[in-house]
Amino acid sequence: MKPVYTFTDSDRDSLKESLEFLGASPYEDYEKFSDAIAALIAEGRVPDGLTSACRLIRGQREARVTYAHVISNSPLDSERPVFDQSNPVDDKYLQKRTFVGEGMLELVGRLTGTPLLSYATRNNGDFFHDVYADNRYAGTQTQKTDWELHWHNDRTAHPVRADYLALLGMRCPTKDLVYTKYVDGRELLKYISPRAQELLRRPEFVTPYDELSRDSNKGQRLSEAHAVLENEHSFRYYDTRTEPADRASAAHYEALREFRDALAKCREQYHRIQDGDLLVIANQDGLHSRQMIDIQDAGTTRLRWLLKTYAFRDDATADVHANDWLDGVRGRVRD
Ligand SMILES: [Fe+2]
């Protein structure tokens, strides 16, 4: 994908310097960290190019032009340690001392009017996650896998789901080809008959929770019955996992077959995230996946690291969940 904005090296470096000295850790006090980013904006210390790019992203979403954008050459932390893959999240707390990448993600969340979302039982309630291979989850369909991901949206089985995802390339393979694929829900609808769409809109499907969710919260085994198609073109689906609640219903399997055929026929967008690339995509109004091609250096590609955030569509959507906030921290849901 073509970036909507590429930082100049001087803008990147000046923003990086500002983000290095925020005086707060997003992992110890998210609200203080978020306030420091708000102050940066209020003081006019954000490059005009980034402010304009975020305005453009908002405008294109509102005008329904696209829900997938890339910003490139973003500021990153100078030190990007390799984390112990037996427990990379805990090792990050020990090793990561600057929060430039996190600041960039918080900044874009604020400038695009999409407040961040976190889950109390996922990565200790952190708002900033790592897409990073964890030995315990090798070969799974989770953010900690070392391999491909089927078409899905994030947290399919969970009742509160992000509207947007942001993925920032912190350490990306330069030789092996690892692609993030995205398909707009409107593209999928072209290939699904009205009859199948009507069935997919019924809350008559279920999705089992992934391995990481189940390990973090023993109560999370199977979603409530849900629709696969919601709103105009939102999908709630994890390929190979989502199935009819009534496994004896041929009609529901037929509707799912049409939907899976649509996934094979659709035109998807590919982006190979490189260091400093920020890919922002809709989580529900489209689906995404990961494809790994021509892997010749699996040892290095295993160290691929993306910093990731979940976000609500806008303030009003976040406020709907105000009763779910844990300890009064806006955006942190009890889940
Ligand atoms: Fe995902």
JSON list of N, CA, C and O in Angstrom, two decimals, residues 132-173:
[
{"chain": "A", "resi": 132, "resn": "TYR", "atom": "N", "xyz": [4.39, -10.40, 18.61]},
{"chain": "A", "resi": 132, "resn": "TYR", "atom": "CA", "xyz": [5.75, -10.89, 18.86]},
{"chain": "A", "resi": 132, "resn": "TYR", "atom": "C", "xyz": [5.66, -12.37, 19.18]},
{"chain": "A", "resi": 132, "resn": "TYR", "atom": "O", "xyz": [4.79, -12.78, 19.95]},
{"chain": "A", "resi": 133, "resn": "ALA", "atom": "N", "xyz": [6.52, -13.16, 18.62]},
{"chain": "A", "resi": 133, "resn": "ALA", "atom": "CA", "xyz": [6.42, -14.61, 18.83]},
{"chain": "A", "resi": 133, "resn": "ALA", "atom": "C", "xyz": [6.78, -14.98, 20.27]},
{"chain": "A", "resi": 133, "resn": "ALA", "atom": "O", "xyz": [7.82, -14.58, 20.79]},
{"chain": "A", "resi": 134, "resn": "ASP", "atom": "N", "xyz": [5.89, -15.72, 20.89]},
{"chain": "A", "resi": 134, "resn": "ASP", "atom": "CA", "xyz": [6.09, -16.24, 22.25]},
{"chain": "A", "resi": 134, "resn": "ASP", "atom": "C", "xyz": [6.12, -17.76, 22.09]},
{"chain": "A", "resi": 134, "resn": "ASP", "atom": "O", "xyz": [5.19, -18.35, 21.51]},
{"chain": "A", "resi": 135, "resn": "ASN", "atom": "N", "xyz": [7.17, -18.39, 22.59]},
{"chain": "A", "resi": 135, "resn": "ASN", "atom": "CA", "xyz": [7.34, -19.84, 22.38]},
{"chain": "A", "resi": 135, "resn": "ASN", "atom": "C", "xyz": [6.11, -20.65, 22.77]},
{"chain": "A", "resi": 135, "resn": "ASN", "atom": "O", "xyz": [5.80, -21.66, 22.16]},
{"chain": "A", "resi": 136, "resn": "ARG", "atom": "N", "xyz": [5.39, -20.16, 23.80]},
{"chain": "A", "resi": 136, "resn": "ARG", "atom": "CA", "xyz": [4.23, -20.92, 24.29]},
{"chain": "A", "resi": 136, "resn": "ARG", "atom": "C", "xyz": [3.09, -20.94, 23.28]},
{"chain": "A", "resi": 136, "resn": "ARG", "atom": "O", "xyz": [2.18, -21.75, 23.37]},
{"chain": "A", "resi": 137, "resn": "TYR", "atom": "N", "xyz": [3.12, -19.99, 22.32]},
{"chain": "A", "resi": 137, "resn": "TYR", "atom": "CA", "xyz": [2.00, -19.87, 21.37]},
{"chain": "A", "resi": 137, "resn": "TYR", "atom": "C", "xyz": [2.43, -20.11, 19.92]},
{"chain": "A", "resi": 137, "resn": "TYR", "atom": "O", "xyz": [1.76, -19.69, 18.99]},
{"chain": "A", "resi": 138, "resn": "ALA", "atom": "N", "xyz": [3.56, -20.83, 19.75]},
{"chain": "A", "resi": 138, "resn": "ALA", "atom": "CA", "xyz": [4.03, -21.12, 18.39]},
{"chain": "A", "resi": 138, "resn": "ALA", "atom": "C", "xyz": [2.95, -21.88, 17.62]},
{"chain": "A", "resi": 138, "resn": "ALA", "atom": "O", "xyz": [2.34, -22.81, 18.15]},
{"chain": "A", "resi": 139, "resn": "GLY", "atom": "N", "xyz": [2.70, -21.44, 16.42]},
{"chain": "A", "resi": 139, "resn": "GLY", "atom": "CA", "xyz": [1.75, -22.14, 15.55]},
{"chain": "A", "resi": 139, "resn": "GLY", "atom": "C", "xyz": [0.28, -21.92, 15.89]},
{"chain": "A", "resi": 139, "resn": "GLY", "atom": "O", "xyz": [-0.59, -22.50, 15.26]},
{"chain": "A", "resi": 140, "resn": "THR", "atom": "N", "xyz": [-0.01, -21.06, 16.86]},
{"chain": "A", "resi": 140, "resn": "THR", "atom": "CA", "xyz": [-1.42, -20.80, 17.22]},
{"chain": "A", "resi": 140, "resn": "THR", "atom": "C", "xyz": [-1.97, -19.66, 16.37]},
{"chain": "A", "resi": 140, "resn": "THR", "atom": "O", "xyz": [-1.22, -18.98, 15.66]},
{"chain": "A", "resi": 141, "resn": "GLN", "atom": "N", "xyz": [-3.27, -19.43, 16.48]},
{"chain": "A", "resi": 141, "resn": "GLN", "atom": "CA", "xyz": [-3.90, -18.27, 15.83]},
{"chain": "A", "resi": 141, "resn": "GLN", "atom": "C", "xyz": [-4.07, -17.18, 16.90]},
{"chain": "A", "resi": 141, "resn": "GLN", "atom": "O", "xyz": [-5.18, -16.88, 17.34]},
{"chain": "A", "resi": 142, "resn": "THR", "atom": "N", "xyz": [-2.95, -16.59, 17.32]},
{"chain": "A", "resi": 142, "resn": "THR", "atom": "CA", "xyz": [-2.98, -15.53, 18.33]},
{"chain": "A", "resi": 142, "resn": "THR", "atom": "C", "xyz": [-1.94, -14.48, 17.96]},
{"chain": "A", "resi": 142, "resn": "THR", "atom": "O", "xyz": [-1.12, -14.72, 17.07]},
{"chain": "A", "resi": 143, "resn": "GLN", "atom": "N", "xyz": [-1.95, -13.34, 18.67]},
{"chain": "A", "resi": 143, "resn": "GLN", "atom": "CA", "xyz": [-0.96, -12.29, 18.37]},
{"chain": "A", "resi": 143, "resn": "GLN", "atom": "C", "xyz": [0.46, -12.74, 18.73]},
{"chain": "A", "resi": 143, "resn": "GLN", "atom": "O", "xyz": [1.43, -12.05, 18.40]},
{"chain": "A", "resi": 144, "resn": "LYS", "atom": "N", "xyz": [0.59, -13.87, 19.42]},
{"chain": "A", "resi": 144, "resn": "LYS", "atom": "CA", "xyz": [1.92, -14.35, 19.84]},
{"chain": "A", "resi": 144, "resn": "LYS", "atom": "C", "xyz": [2.43, -15.50, 18.98]},
{"chain": "A", "resi": 144, "resn": "LYS", "atom": "O", "xyz": [3.36, -16.21, 19.35]},
{"chain": "A", "resi": 145, "resn": "THR", "atom": "N", "xyz": [1.80, -15.72, 17.85]},
{"chain": "A", "resi": 145, "resn": "THR", "atom": "CA", "xyz": [2.24, -16.83, 16.99]},
{"chain": "A", "resi": 145, "resn": "THR", "atom": "C", "xyz": [3.51, -16.46, 16.24]},
{"chain": "A", "resi": 145, "resn": "THR", "atom": "O", "xyz": [3.88, -15.29, 16.15]},
{"chain": "A", "resi": 146, "resn": "ASP", "atom": "N", "xyz": [4.17, -17.48, 15.70]},
{"chain": "A", "resi": 146, "resn": "ASP", "atom": "CA", "xyz": [5.35, -17.24, 14.87]},
{"chain": "A", "resi": 146, "resn": "ASP", "atom": "C", "xyz": [5.04, -17.52, 13.40]},
{"chain": "A", "resi": 146, "resn": "ASP", "atom": "O", "xyz": [5.94, -17.61, 12.59]},
{"chain": "A", "resi": 147, "resn": "TRP", "atom": "N", "xyz": [3.76, -17.66, 13.08]},
{"chain": "A", "resi": 147, "resn": "TRP", "atom": "CA", "xyz": [3.45, -18.06, 11.71]},
{"chain": "A", "resi": 147, "resn": "TRP", "atom": "C", "xyz": [2.26, -17.27, 11.16]},
{"chain": "A", "resi": 147, "resn": "TRP", "atom": "O", "xyz": [1.96, -16.19, 11.68]},
{"chain": "A", "resi": 148, "resn": "GLU", "atom": "N", "xyz": [1.58, -17.82, 10.18]},
{"chain": "A", "resi": 148, "resn": "GLU", "atom": "CA", "xyz": [0.54, -17.06, 9.49]},
{"chain": "A", "resi": 148, "resn": "GLU", "atom": "C", "xyz": [-0.73, -16.94, 10.32]},
{"chain": "A", "resi": 148, "resn": "GLU", "atom": "O", "xyz": [-0.93, -17.69, 11.28]},
{"chain": "A", "resi": 149, "resn": "LEU", "atom": "N", "xyz": [-1.60, -16.02, 9.92]},
{"chain": "A", "resi": 149, "resn": "LEU", "atom": "CA", "xyz": [-2.90, -15.86, 10.57]},
{"chain": "A", "resi": 149, "resn": "LEU", "atom": "C", "xyz": [-3.98, -15.91, 9.49]},
{"chain": "A", "resi": 149, "resn": "LEU", "atom": "O", "xyz": [-3.87, -15.25, 8.46]},
{"chain": "A", "resi": 150, "resn": "HIS", "atom": "N", "xyz": [-5.02, -16.70, 9.74]},
{"chain": "A", "resi": 150, "resn": "HIS", "atom": "CA", "xyz": [-6.15, -16.77, 8.80]},
{"chain": "A", "resi": 150, "resn": "HIS", "atom": "C", "xyz": [-6.91, -15.45, 8.81]},
{"chain": "A", "resi": 150, "resn": "HIS", "atom": "O", "xyz": [-6.74, -14.62, 9.70]},
{"chain": "A", "resi": 151, "resn": "TRP", "atom": "N", "xyz": [-7.82, -15.30, 7.86]},
{"chain": "A", "resi": 151, "resn": "TRP", "atom": "CA", "xyz": [-8.68, -14.11, 7.84]},
{"chain": "A", "resi": 151, "resn": "TRP", "atom": "C", "xyz": [-9.46, -14.02, 9.16]},
{"chain": "A", "resi": 151, "resn": "TRP", "atom": "O", "xyz": [-10.03, -15.01, 9.63]},
{"chain": "A", "resi": 152, "resn": "HIS", "atom": "N", "xyz": [-9.48, -12.84, 9.72]},
{"chain": "A", "resi": 152, "resn": "HIS", "atom": "CA", "xyz": [-10.17, -12.67, 11.01]},
{"chain": "A", "resi": 152, "resn": "HIS", "atom": "C", "xyz": [-10.35, -11.19, 11.32]},
{"chain": "A", "resi": 152, "resn": "HIS", "atom": "O", "xyz": [-9.80, -10.34, 10.64]},
{"chain": "A", "resi": 153, "resn": "ASN", "atom": "N", "xyz": [-11.13, -10.92, 12.36]},
{"chain": "A", "resi": 153, "resn": "ASN", "atom": "CA", "xyz": [-10.94, -9.66, 13.06]},
{"chain": "A", "resi": 153, "resn": "ASN", "atom": "C", "xyz": [-10.48, -9.95, 14.46]},
{"chain": "A", "resi": 153, "resn": "ASN", "atom": "O", "xyz": [-10.66, -11.06, 14.97]},
{"chain": "A", "resi": 154, "resn": "ASP", "atom": "N", "xyz": [-9.83, -8.96, 15.07]},
{"chain": "A", "resi": 154, "resn": "ASP", "atom": "CA", "xyz": [-9.24, -9.18, 16.38]},
{"chain": "A", "resi": 154, "resn": "ASP", "atom": "C", "xyz": [-10.31, -9.31, 17.43]},
{"chain": "A", "resi": 154, "resn": "ASP", "atom": "O", "xyz": [-11.29, -8.57, 17.42]},
{"chain": "A", "resi": 155, "resn": "ARG", "atom": "N", "xyz": [-10.10, -10.28, 18.33]},
{"chain": "A", "resi": 155, "resn": "ARG", "atom": "CA", "xyz": [-10.96, -10.48, 19.47]},
{"chain": "A", "resi": 155, "resn": "ARG", "atom": "C", "xyz": [-12.40, -10.80, 19.05]},
{"chain": "A", "resi": 155, "resn": "ARG", "atom": "O", "xyz": [-13.35, -10.31, 19.64]},
{"chain": "A", "resi": 156, "resn": "THR", "atom": "N", "xyz": [-12.48, -11.64, 18.03]},
{"chain": "A", "resi": 156, "resn": "THR", "atom": "CA", "xyz": [-13.77, -12.00, 17.45]},
{"chain": "A", "resi": 156, "resn": "THR", "atom": "C", "xyz": [-14.77, -12.47, 18.50]},
{"chain": "A", "resi": 156, "resn": "THR", "atom": "O", "xyz": [-15.95, -12.13, 18.44]},
{"chain": "A", "resi": 157, "resn": "ALA", "atom": "N", "xyz": [-14.29, -13.27, 19.44]},
{"chain": "A", "resi": 157, "resn": "ALA", "atom": "CA", "xyz": [-15.21, -13.89, 20.39]},
{"chain": "A", "resi": 157, "resn": "ALA", "atom": "C", "xyz": [-15.62, -12.94, 21.52]},
{"chain": "A", "resi": 157, "resn": "ALA", "atom": "O", "xyz": [-16.57, -13.20, 22.24]},
{"chain": "A", "resi": 158, "resn": "HIS", "atom": "N", "xyz": [-14.90, -11.81, 21.66]},
{"chain": "A", "resi": 158, "resn": "HIS", "atom": "CA", "xyz": [-15.15, -10.92, 22.80]},
{"chain": "A", "resi": 158, "resn": "HIS", "atom": "C", "xyz": [-16.32, -9.96, 22.56]},
{"chain": "A", "resi": 158, "resn": "HIS", "atom": "O", "xyz": [-16.51, -9.51, 21.43]},
{"chain": "A", "resi": 159, "resn": "PRO", "atom": "N", "xyz": [-17.05, -9.63, 23.61]},
{"chain": "A", "resi": 159, "resn": "PRO", "atom": "CA", "xyz": [-18.20, -8.74, 23.43]},
{"chain": "A", "resi": 159, "resn": "PRO", "atom": "C", "xyz": [-17.81, -7.31, 23.03]},
{"chain": "A", "resi": 159, "resn": "PRO", "atom": "O", "xyz": [-18.52, -6.66, 22.26]},
{"chain": "A", "resi": 160, "resn": "VAL", "atom": "N", "xyz": [-16.69, -6.79, 23.55]},
{"chain": "A", "resi": 160, "resn": "VAL", "atom": "CA", "xyz": [-16.25, -5.44, 23.16]},
{"chain": "A", "resi": 160, "resn": "VAL", "atom": "C", "xyz": [-15.10, -5.61, 22.17]},
{"chain": "A", "resi": 160, "resn": "VAL", "atom": "O", "xyz": [-14.10, -6.24, 22.49]},
{"chain": "A", "resi": 161, "resn": "ARG", "atom": "N", "xyz": [-15.29, -5.05, 20.98]},
{"chain": "A", "resi": 161, "resn": "ARG", "atom": "CA", "xyz": [-14.26, -5.22, 19.95]},
{"chain": "A", "resi": 161, "resn": "ARG", "atom": "C", "xyz": [-13.83, -3.88, 19.37]},
{"chain": "A", "resi": 161, "resn": "ARG", "atom": "O", "xyz": [-14.65, -2.98, 19.23]},
{"chain": "A", "resi": 162, "resn": "ALA", "atom": "N", "xyz": [-12.56, -3.81, 19.02]},
{"chain": "A", "resi": 162, "resn": "ALA", "atom": "CA", "xyz": [-12.02, -2.56, 18.49]},
{"chain": "A", "resi": 162, "resn": "ALA", "atom": "C", "xyz": [-12.62, -2.25, 17.12]},
{"chain": "A", "resi": 162, "resn": "ALA", "atom": "O", "xyz": [-12.91, -3.17, 16.34]},
{"chain": "A", "resi": 163, "resn": "ASP", "atom": "N", "xyz": [-12.78, -0.96, 16.84]},
{"chain": "A", "resi": 163, "resn": "ASP", "atom": "CA", "xyz": [-13.18, -0.53, 15.49]},
{"chain": "A", "resi": 163, "resn": "ASP", "atom": "C", "xyz": [-11.96, -0.38, 14.59]},
{"chain": "A", "resi": 163, "resn": "ASP", "atom": "O", "xyz": [-12.05, -0.62, 13.39]},
{"chain": "A", "resi": 164, "resn": "TYR", "atom": "N", "xyz": [-10.84, 0.05, 15.19]},
{"chain": "A", "resi": 164, "resn": "TYR", "atom": "CA", "xyz": [-9.61, 0.22, 14.41]},
{"chain": "A", "resi": 164, "resn": "TYR", "atom": "C", "xyz": [-8.43, -0.44, 15.11]},
{"chain": "A", "resi": 164, "resn": "TYR", "atom": "O", "xyz": [-8.38, -0.47, 16.35]},
{"chain": "A", "resi": 165, "resn": "LEU", "atom": "N", "xyz": [-7.50, -0.92, 14.30]},
{"chain": "A", "resi": 165, "resn": "LEU", "atom": "CA", "xyz": [-6.23, -1.48, 14.79]},
{"chain": "A", "resi": 165, "resn": "LEU", "atom": "C", "xyz": [-5.11, -0.66, 14.20]},
{"chain": "A", "resi": 165, "resn": "LEU", "atom": "O", "xyz": [-5.18, -0.26, 13.03]},
{"chain": "A", "resi": 166, "resn": "ALA", "atom": "N", "xyz": [-4.08, -0.44, 15.00]},
{"chain": "A", "resi": 166, "resn": "ALA", "atom": "CA", "xyz": [-2.88, 0.22, 14.47]},
{"chain": "A", "resi": 166, "resn": "ALA", "atom": "C", "xyz": [-1.69, -0.70, 14.73]},
{"chain": "A", "resi": 166, "resn": "ALA", "atom": "O", "xyz": [-1.55, -1.26, 15.83]},
{"chain": "A", "resi": 167, "resn": "LEU", "atom": "N", "xyz": [-0.86, -0.89, 13.72]},
{"chain": "A", "resi": 167, "resn": "LEU", "atom": "CA", "xyz": [0.30, -1.77, 13.81]},
{"chain": "A", "resi": 167, "resn": "LEU", "atom": "C", "xyz": [1.54, -0.98, 13.39]},
{"chain": "A", "resi": 167, "resn": "LEU", "atom": "O", "xyz": [1.60, -0.48, 12.25]},
{"chain": "A", "resi": 168, "resn": "LEU", "atom": "N", "xyz": [2.49, -0.86, 14.30]},
{"chain": "A", "resi": 168, "resn": "LEU", "atom": "CA", "xyz": [3.69, -0.07, 14.02]},
{"chain": "A", "resi": 168, "resn": "LEU", "atom": "C", "xyz": [4.90, -1.01, 13.92]},
{"chain": "A", "resi": 168, "resn": "LEU", "atom": "O", "xyz": [5.20, -1.74, 14.87]},
{"chain": "A", "resi": 169, "resn": "GLY", "atom": "N", "xyz": [5.58, -0.97, 12.78]},
{"chain": "A", "resi": 169, "resn": "GLY", "atom": "CA", "xyz": [6.73, -1.85, 12.56]},
{"chain": "A", "resi": 169, "resn": "GLY", "atom": "C", "xyz": [7.91, -1.40, 13.41]},
{"chain": "A", "resi": 169, "resn": "GLY", "atom": "O", "xyz": [8.47, -0.32, 13.20]},
{"chain": "A", "resi": 170, "resn": "MET", "atom": "N", "xyz": [8.30, -2.22, 14.40]},
{"chain": "A", "resi": 170, "resn": "MET", "atom": "CA", "xyz": [9.43, -1.90, 15.28]},
{"chain": "A", "resi": 170, "resn": "MET", "atom": "C", "xyz": [10.70, -2.64, 14.83]},
{"chain": "A", "resi": 170, "resn": "MET", "atom": "O", "xyz": [11.79, -2.12, 14.90]},
{"chain": "A", "resi": 171, "resn": "ARG", "atom": "N", "xyz": [10.51, -3.90, 14.40]},
{"chain": "A", "resi": 171, "resn": "ARG", "atom": "CA", "xyz": [11.64, -4.68, 13.88]},
{"chain": "A", "resi": 171, "resn": "ARG", "atom": "C", "xyz": [11.06, -5.67, 12.87]},
{"chain": "A", "resi": 171, "resn": "ARG", "atom": "O", "xyz": [10.37, -6.61, 13.25]},
{"chain": "A", "resi": 172, "resn": "CYS", "atom": "N", "xyz": [11.31, -5.39, 11.61]},
{"chain": "A", "resi": 172, "resn": "CYS", "atom": "CA", "xyz": [10.68, -6.18, 10.56]},
{"chain": "A", "resi": 172, "resn": "CYS", "atom": "C", "xyz": [11.75, -6.81, 9.67]},
{"chain": "A", "resi": 172, "resn": "CYS", "atom": "O", "xyz": [12.77, -6.19, 9.41]},
{"chain": "A", "resi": 173, "resn": "PRO", "atom": "N", "xyz": [11.49, -8.05, 9.23]},
{"chain": "A", "resi": 173, "resn": "PRO", "atom": "CA", "xyz": [12.49, -8.69, 8.36]},
{"chain": "A", "resi": 173, "resn": "PRO", "atom": "C", "xyz": [12.66, -7.90, 7.07]},
{"chain": "A", "resi": 173, "resn": "PRO", "atom": "O", "xyz": [11.69, -7.37, 6.52]}
]
